[in-house]
Coordinates of C-alpha atoms in Angstrom, one line a residue:
Chain A
M961 CA 71.3 249.6 157.7
T962 CA 73.8 252.2 156.6
D963 CA 74.7 255.8 157.3
K964 CA 72.8 256.8 154.2
L965 CA 69.4 256.2 155.7
S966 CA 67.4 259.5 155.5
Y967 CA 65.7 260.9 158.5
S968 CA 62.3 260.3 157.1
A969 CA 63.1 256.7 156.4
I970 CA 64.3 256.3 160.0
L971 CA 61.0 257.8 161.2
K972 CA 59.0 255.6 159.0
N973 CA 60.9 252.6 160.2
G974 CA 60.2 253.3 163.8
L975 CA 56.6 254.2 163.5
W976 CA 55.5 251.7 161.0
S977 CA 57.6 249.4 158.8
N978 CA 60.0 248.2 161.5
N979 CA 57.9 249.0 164.5
T980 CA 59.4 247.7 167.8
A981 CA 56.3 246.0 169.0
L982 CA 54.5 245.0 165.8
V983 CA 57.4 243.9 163.6
Q984 CA 60.5 243.3 165.6
L985 CA 58.4 241.9 168.5
L986 CA 60.8 243.3 171.0
G987 CA 60.0 244.5 174.5
L988 CA 57.2 242.1 174.9
C989 CA 57.8 241.5 178.6
P990 CA 56.9 245.0 179.8
L991 CA 54.5 245.4 177.0
L992 CA 52.4 242.4 178.1
A993 CA 52.7 243.3 181.8
V994 CA 51.7 246.9 181.7
T995 CA 49.1 247.5 178.9
G996 CA 46.1 247.0 181.1
T997 CA 45.1 250.6 180.5
L998 CA 45.9 253.3 178.0
I999 CA 47.5 255.5 180.6
N1000 CA 49.8 252.7 181.9
G1001 CA 50.8 252.1 178.3
L1002 CA 51.5 255.8 177.9
G1003 CA 53.6 255.9 181.1
L1004 CA 55.8 253.0 180.1
G1005 CA 56.0 254.4 176.6
I1006 CA 57.4 257.8 177.8
A1007 CA 59.9 256.1 180.2
T1008 CA 61.1 253.7 177.5
T1009 CA 61.4 256.5 174.8
F1010 CA 63.5 258.5 177.2
V1011 CA 65.9 255.6 177.9
L1012 CA 66.0 254.5 174.3
V1013 CA 67.1 258.0 173.1
G1014 CA 69.7 258.2 175.9
S1015 CA 71.2 254.8 175.3
N1016 CA 71.2 255.3 171.5
V1017 CA 73.1 258.5 171.7
T1018 CA 75.6 257.2 174.2
V1019 CA 76.2 254.0 172.3
S1020 CA 76.6 256.0 169.1
I1021 CA 79.2 258.3 170.6
I1022 CA 81.4 255.5 171.9
R1023 CA 80.8 253.1 169.0
N1024 CA 84.3 253.6 167.5
H1025 CA 86.1 253.0 170.8
I1026 CA 84.8 249.6 171.7
P1027 CA 86.0 246.2 170.3
K1028 CA 83.4 244.3 168.3
E1029 CA 83.7 241.1 170.3
I1030 CA 82.7 242.6 173.6
R1031 CA 80.2 245.3 172.4
I1032 CA 77.1 243.4 173.7
P1033 CA 78.2 243.2 177.4
I1034 CA 79.3 246.8 177.2
F1035 CA 75.9 247.8 175.9
V1036 CA 74.2 245.8 178.6
M1037 CA 76.2 247.5 181.3
L1038 CA 75.7 251.0 179.9
I1039 CA 71.9 250.5 179.6
A1040 CA 71.6 249.0 183.0
S1041 CA 73.6 251.8 184.5
F1042 CA 71.6 254.4 182.5
V1043 CA 68.3 253.1 183.7
T1044 CA 69.4 252.9 187.3
N1045 CA 70.7 256.4 187.3
I1046 CA 67.6 257.8 185.8
Q1047 CA 65.5 256.0 188.4
M1048 CA 67.5 257.5 191.2
L1049 CA 67.6 261.0 189.7
M1050 CA 63.9 261.0 189.1
N1051 CA 63.3 259.7 192.6
A1052 CA 65.3 262.6 194.0
F1053 CA 64.4 265.5 191.9
T1054 CA 61.0 264.8 190.3
Y1055 CA 59.4 262.9 193.1
E1056 CA 55.8 263.3 192.0
L1057 CA 56.7 262.1 188.5
Y1058 CA 58.6 259.2 190.0
L1059 CA 55.6 258.1 192.0
I1060 CA 53.8 257.7 188.7
L1061 CA 56.5 256.5 186.2
G1062 CA 58.9 255.0 188.8
I1063 CA 57.3 251.6 188.7
F1064 CA 57.7 251.4 185.0
I1065 CA 61.4 252.1 185.0
P1066 CA 62.7 248.7 186.3
L1067 CA 60.6 247.1 183.5
I1068 CA 62.7 248.9 180.9
V1069 CA 65.8 246.9 181.8
T1070 CA 63.9 243.8 180.6
N1071 CA 63.2 245.6 177.3
C1072 CA 65.3 244.0 174.6
A1073 CA 64.2 246.8 172.2
I1074 CA 66.8 249.1 173.9
I1075 CA 69.8 246.8 173.3
G1076 CA 68.2 245.8 169.9
R1077 CA 68.4 249.4 168.7
A1078 CA 71.9 249.9 170.3
E1079 CA 73.1 246.9 168.3
A1080 CA 71.2 247.3 165.0
F1081 CA 71.4 251.1 164.7
A1082 CA 73.3 253.2 167.2
S1083 CA 76.5 251.1 166.9
R1084 CA 76.6 251.8 163.2
N1085 CA 75.4 255.4 162.9
K1086 CA 76.3 258.9 164.0
P1087 CA 74.8 260.4 167.1
L1088 CA 72.2 262.5 165.4
P1089 CA 70.6 259.8 163.3
S1090 CA 70.7 257.6 166.4
F1091 CA 68.9 260.2 168.3
V1092 CA 66.2 260.3 165.6
D1093 CA 66.0 256.6 165.6
G1094 CA 65.6 256.5 169.4
V1095 CA 62.7 259.0 169.2
A1096 CA 61.0 257.2 166.2
Q1097 CA 61.3 253.7 167.8
G1098 CA 60.2 255.0 171.1
V1099 CA 57.2 256.8 169.8
G1100 CA 56.3 253.8 167.6
F1101 CA 56.5 251.6 170.7
T1102 CA 54.4 254.1 172.8
L1103 CA 51.7 254.2 170.2
V1104 CA 51.3 250.5 170.1
L1105 CA 51.3 250.4 174.0
M1106 CA 48.6 253.0 174.1
L1107 CA 46.5 251.2 171.4
L1108 CA 46.8 247.9 173.1
G1109 CA 46.1 249.5 176.5
A1110 CA 43.0 251.2 175.2
L1111 CA 41.8 247.9 173.6
R1112 CA 42.3 245.9 176.8
E1113 CA 40.9 248.6 179.0
F1114 CA 37.8 248.9 176.8
V1115 CA 37.1 245.1 176.7
G1116 CA 38.2 244.4 180.3
Q1117 CA 36.6 247.2 182.3
G1118 CA 34.5 249.2 179.9
T1119 CA 36.5 252.5 180.1
I1120 CA 39.0 254.4 178.1
L1121 CA 41.6 256.7 179.8
D1122 CA 41.0 255.4 183.3
G1123 CA 43.4 256.9 185.7
A1124 CA 44.4 259.8 183.4
H1125 CA 44.7 262.1 186.3
L1126 CA 47.6 260.0 187.7
L1127 CA 49.7 260.9 184.7
L1128 CA 48.3 264.2 183.4
G1129 CA 47.2 265.9 186.6
G1130 CA 43.9 266.6 188.3
W1131 CA 42.3 268.3 185.3
A1132 CA 42.3 265.0 183.4
K1133 CA 40.0 263.3 185.9
D1134 CA 37.0 264.0 183.7
L1135 CA 38.7 262.5 180.6
T1136 CA 37.8 259.0 181.6
L1137 CA 35.2 257.7 179.3
H1138 CA 32.8 255.0 180.7
F1139 CA 31.3 253.0 178.0
Y1140 CA 29.5 250.4 180.0
L1141 CA 29.5 249.5 183.7
T1142 CA 30.7 246.1 184.7
E1143 CA 29.9 244.3 187.9
Q1144 CA 32.7 241.9 187.2
K1145 CA 35.7 243.0 185.2
F1146 CA 36.5 240.8 182.2
L1147 CA 39.7 239.5 183.7
F1148 CA 40.9 237.7 180.6
A1149 CA 41.4 241.0 178.9
I1150 CA 43.1 242.7 181.8
L1151 CA 45.6 239.8 182.6
P1152 CA 48.5 239.0 180.4
P1153 CA 46.7 236.4 178.1
G1154 CA 44.5 239.2 176.9
A1155 CA 47.6 241.2 176.0
F1156 CA 48.9 238.3 173.9
I1157 CA 45.7 238.1 172.0
G1158 CA 45.3 241.8 171.7
L1159 CA 48.9 242.1 170.3
G1160 CA 48.2 239.3 167.9
I1161 CA 45.1 241.2 166.6
L1162 CA 47.1 244.4 166.2
I1163 CA 49.9 242.6 164.3
A1164 CA 47.3 240.9 162.0
L1165 CA 45.7 244.3 161.4
K1166 CA 49.0 245.9 160.5
N1167 CA 49.9 243.1 158.1
K1168 CA 46.5 243.3 156.5
I1169 CA 46.8 247.1 156.0
Q1170 CA 50.3 246.7 154.6
N1171 CA 49.3 244.0 152.1
N1172 CA 46.5 246.0 150.7
Chain B
M1371 CA 100.8 219.0 152.7
T1372 CA 104.2 217.5 152.0
G1373 CA 105.6 221.0 151.5
V1374 CA 104.4 222.0 154.9
A1375 CA 105.7 218.9 156.5
K1376 CA 109.2 219.6 155.3
M1377 CA 109.3 223.1 156.8
P1378 CA 111.5 223.3 159.9
D1379 CA 109.7 222.6 163.1
L1380 CA 111.0 225.7 164.7
S1381 CA 109.2 228.2 162.4
T1382 CA 105.9 226.4 162.8
D1383 CA 106.3 226.6 166.6
T1384 CA 107.2 230.2 166.4
A1385 CA 104.2 231.0 164.2
R1386 CA 101.9 229.1 166.5
S1387 CA 103.3 230.7 169.6
N1388 CA 103.1 234.1 167.9
Q1389 CA 99.4 233.5 167.2
H1390 CA 99.0 232.4 170.7
E1391 CA 100.6 235.5 172.0
E1392 CA 98.4 237.7 169.8
M1393 CA 95.2 236.0 171.0
K1394 CA 96.3 236.3 174.5
R1395 CA 97.0 240.0 174.0
A1396 CA 93.5 240.5 172.4
V1397 CA 91.8 238.7 175.3
I1398 CA 93.6 240.7 177.9
K1399 CA 92.9 243.9 176.1
N1400 CA 89.2 243.1 175.8
A1401 CA 89.0 242.0 179.4
L1402 CA 90.6 245.3 180.5
I1403 CA 88.2 247.4 178.4
L1404 CA 85.3 245.5 179.8
A1405 CA 86.6 246.0 183.3
V1406 CA 87.0 249.8 182.6
F1407 CA 83.4 250.0 181.4
A1408 CA 82.1 248.0 184.4
F1409 CA 84.1 250.3 186.6
I1410 CA 82.6 253.4 185.0
S1411 CA 79.0 252.2 185.0
T1412 CA 79.1 250.9 188.5
G1413 CA 81.0 254.1 189.6
L1414 CA 78.3 256.3 188.0
I1415 CA 75.6 254.4 189.9
A1416 CA 77.5 254.7 193.1
I1417 CA 78.0 258.4 192.7
T1418 CA 74.4 259.0 191.8
H1419 CA 73.4 256.9 194.8
I1420 CA 75.5 259.0 197.1
L1421 CA 74.3 262.2 195.6
T1422 CA 70.6 261.4 195.7
K1423 CA 70.4 259.3 198.9
D1424 CA 69.6 262.1 201.3
K1425 CA 67.4 263.9 198.9
I1426 CA 65.3 260.8 198.3
A1427 CA 65.0 260.1 202.0
Q1428 CA 63.9 263.7 202.5
E1429 CA 61.4 263.5 199.6
I1430 CA 59.9 260.3 201.1
E1431 CA 59.5 262.1 204.5
L1432 CA 57.9 265.1 202.8
A1433 CA 55.5 262.7 201.1
L1434 CA 54.7 261.2 204.4
V1435 CA 53.8 264.6 205.7
R1436 CA 51.6 265.4 202.8
Q1437 CA 49.8 262.1 203.0
L1438 CA 49.0 262.1 206.6
S1439 CA 46.1 264.4 206.1
Q1440 CA 44.6 261.8 203.8
I1441 CA 44.2 259.3 206.6
V1442 CA 44.0 261.4 209.8
P1443 CA 42.0 264.7 209.6
A1444 CA 44.2 267.5 210.8
E1445 CA 41.6 268.9 213.2
N1446 CA 41.9 265.8 215.5
Y1447 CA 45.2 266.9 216.9
T1448 CA 46.9 270.1 217.8
N1449 CA 50.6 269.4 218.1
D1450 CA 53.3 269.8 215.5
V1451 CA 53.4 266.1 214.5
Y1452 CA 56.6 266.2 212.5
K1453 CA 58.6 267.4 215.4
D1454 CA 57.0 265.0 217.8
C1455 CA 58.7 261.9 216.6
I1456 CA 60.7 259.0 217.9
V1457 CA 63.0 256.5 216.3
I1458 CA 61.8 252.9 216.5
N1459 CA 63.7 249.8 215.5
N1460 CA 62.4 246.3 215.6
I1461 CA 63.1 243.8 213.0
D1462 CA 60.5 241.3 214.1
F1463 CA 57.5 243.7 213.9
L1464 CA 58.6 246.5 211.5
G1465 CA 60.1 244.2 208.9
T1466 CA 63.6 245.8 208.7
D1467 CA 66.6 246.4 210.9
E1468 CA 66.7 250.0 209.7
D1469 CA 65.4 252.8 211.9
Q1470 CA 61.8 253.6 211.4
K1471 CA 59.9 256.6 212.7
L1472 CA 56.9 257.0 214.8
Y1473 CA 55.1 260.3 214.9
R1474 CA 52.7 261.2 217.7
M1475 CA 49.5 263.2 217.4
R1476 CA 48.2 264.8 220.6
N1477 CA 45.5 267.1 221.8
A1478 CA 45.9 269.5 224.7
E1479 CA 46.2 266.8 227.3
D1480 CA 45.1 263.8 225.4
D1481 CA 47.2 261.4 223.3
Y1482 CA 45.3 260.9 220.1
A1483 CA 47.2 258.6 217.7
V1484 CA 50.5 257.6 216.2
L1485 CA 51.8 257.3 212.7
L1486 CA 54.5 254.7 212.3
T1487 CA 56.5 253.6 209.3
S1488 CA 57.1 249.9 208.7
V1489 CA 58.3 247.7 205.8
A1490 CA 56.8 244.7 204.2
P1491 CA 60.0 242.9 203.1
D1492 CA 58.2 240.2 201.0
G1493 CA 56.4 242.1 198.3
Y1494 CA 56.2 240.7 194.8
S1495 CA 59.2 242.7 193.8
G1496 CA 61.0 244.0 196.8
K1497 CA 60.2 246.0 199.9
I1498 CA 56.9 247.9 200.3
H1499 CA 57.2 250.8 202.7
L1500 CA 54.1 251.6 204.7
A1501 CA 52.8 254.2 207.0
V1502 CA 50.2 253.1 209.5
A1503 CA 48.2 255.5 211.6
I1504 CA 46.9 253.9 214.8
S1505 CA 44.6 255.5 217.3
Q1506 CA 45.5 255.6 221.0
Q1507 CA 43.0 252.8 221.6
G1508 CA 44.9 250.6 219.0
K1509 CA 42.5 250.9 216.0
I1510 CA 43.8 251.6 212.5
L1511 CA 42.9 255.1 211.3
G1512 CA 44.4 254.5 207.9
V1513 CA 47.3 253.0 206.0
N1514 CA 49.4 254.6 203.3
I1515 CA 51.9 253.1 200.9
L1516 CA 55.1 255.2 200.9
S1517 CA 57.0 253.4 198.2
H1518 CA 56.9 250.1 196.4
Q1519 CA 57.9 248.4 193.1
E1520 CA 54.9 246.2 192.5
T1521 CA 53.7 245.3 189.0
P1522 CA 52.0 248.2 187.3
G1523 CA 48.3 247.4 186.7
L1524 CA 48.3 244.6 189.2
G1525 CA 50.1 244.9 192.5
D1526 CA 50.2 248.7 192.3
K1527 CA 46.5 248.8 193.1
I1528 CA 47.5 248.9 196.8
E1529 CA 48.1 252.6 196.3
R1530 CA 45.4 254.8 197.6
I1531 CA 45.0 256.8 194.4
K1532 CA 44.6 253.7 192.3
S1533 CA 42.0 251.7 194.3
N1534 CA 40.2 251.7 197.6
W1535 CA 41.9 248.5 198.7
L1536 CA 43.7 250.1 201.6
Q1537 CA 40.5 251.4 203.1
Q1538 CA 39.5 247.9 204.3
F1539 CA 42.0 248.2 207.2
E1540 CA 40.3 251.2 208.7
G1541 CA 38.9 250.5 212.2
M1542 CA 40.6 247.2 212.5
S1543 CA 42.8 246.3 215.6
S1544 CA 45.1 243.5 216.5
T1545 CA 42.2 241.7 218.1
N1546 CA 39.5 242.6 215.6
P1547 CA 39.6 240.5 213.6
E1548 CA 41.6 237.9 215.5
E1549 CA 45.1 236.9 214.3
K1550 CA 44.1 234.1 212.1
Q1551 CA 41.7 236.3 210.2
W1552 CA 44.5 238.7 209.1
K1553 CA 44.9 237.0 205.8
V1554 CA 43.5 237.3 202.3
K1555 CA 40.3 235.5 201.7
K1556 CA 42.1 232.9 199.6
D1557 CA 44.2 231.9 202.6
G1558 CA 41.2 231.7 204.9
G1559 CA 41.3 235.3 206.2
Q1560 CA 38.9 238.1 205.8
F1561 CA 40.7 240.6 203.6
D1562 CA 40.2 241.1 199.9
A1563 CA 43.1 240.4 197.6
L1564 CA 43.7 242.3 194.3
T1565 CA 42.8 241.1 190.9
G1566 CA 45.8 239.2 189.6
A1567 CA 47.9 240.0 192.6
T1568 CA 47.9 237.9 195.8
I1569 CA 51.5 238.2 197.0
T1570 CA 51.4 242.0 197.3
P1571 CA 48.3 242.0 199.5
R1572 CA 49.6 239.2 201.6
A1573 CA 52.8 241.1 202.4
V1574 CA 50.9 244.3 203.2
I1575 CA 48.3 242.6 205.4
K1576 CA 51.0 240.8 207.4
T1577 CA 53.0 244.0 208.0
V1578 CA 49.9 246.0 209.0
Y1579 CA 49.1 243.4 211.5
K1580 CA 52.6 243.3 212.9
S1581 CA 52.6 247.1 213.2
L1582 CA 49.5 246.9 215.2
V1583 CA 51.0 244.3 217.5
F1584 CA 54.1 246.4 217.9
Y1585 CA 51.9 249.3 219.0
Q1586 CA 49.9 247.1 221.4
T1587 CA 53.0 245.8 223.1
K1588 CA 54.6 249.2 223.6
N1589 CA 51.5 251.3 223.9
K1590 CA 52.0 254.0 226.5
S1591 CA 55.8 254.1 226.3
L1592 CA 55.5 255.2 222.7
F1593 CA 53.8 258.5 223.8
E1594 CA 56.1 259.0 226.8
T1595 CA 59.5 258.8 225.2
N1596 CA 61.1 262.1 224.4
S1597 CA 61.3 263.1 220.8
N1598 CA 64.6 261.9 219.3
C1599 CA 64.3 261.9 215.5
E1600 CA 66.3 265.1 215.1
K1601 CA 69.2 263.7 216.9
S1602 CA 69.3 260.5 214.9
N1603 CA 69.7 262.5 211.7
D1604 CA 72.9 264.0 212.8

């Protein structure tokens, strides 16, 4: 990757051809843990995008001031500190939002996509392209999270958008679509094994579309 | 090779020691830079922590106030609950050595109930902060989760807005069911666990039970002590 990459290429990379979840296969830990429902996927996606953009810009700004040999530990420290600070600030100043997104934030630390972008992109590019890259990769990741969440939610408990009011406010309560009622939830889809298989199906689909 | 061998020993030594010096300098420089970054990032966290600590505590308390009406209907008591509060501290029953609070709800002459905060120290990922409302007779009026870090989609179902799991505690007391029944069904008790999460419910059930026992052992004295929360804040 070079400085010459156009913004549209950066966007296309993040959203499709170099998608975090479908191509780079990064960030699988939070991805597998959280995508039980579409709304949970969206929640983690928003929080991740936020951190990704922040860390990309920070890394890009200091990229010329850190020695190559120790860049990785420095990135790790920066990201960990960034995430912790965001968590505390949200807890203090946006308490309601924190109650909803707060549980996702510690998961972001385990997301290698953040350091992956710091290393592969932000440490070699100017702040603005790094910002765009953060947004593109974050949105790309979020879309996959939502898709996988919707898939598992549909198969597992027969709904789509369950719990929308938690993230979007009271008006969204009626958004939940019930497709069929289940006595017993289909646990396999809701638990992590379902996430592995769901993600596998999504990757296969993407490759199929790309090859055609 | 022969050419090299004929070179004076001195210069090889100097070259080697120069190289050595250079490497040493680079290592020290990197170590220093790392230390500076570690200092900055830890420092930032420390500053944010100090700046937000009180605000966070205040928000949690406000949330407690907002949530009380979910578990105890406001028409059942007449006093100003949030000023009628005492500090309690008991590591065995409340799960932490930090001060917890106990709010008292009263009618004209009648003691109605208490709301106490306690901590389940053994959640799946860290502490779970609870608020337990107990009637004067020692029955649970309701339980709320104040804060937790359990896994989204699994352990977080303990939250009232995400499932009705918490409601199974309502009406229970420390003798109903008896102590050995205060467990998840999997462990031979009578409480439901959550799909895909057992550790979280275990921790909550244990702490709810202990909170009840704490109330039972103190009972009347909890209502009679003068309010002292304000003082402890100073």
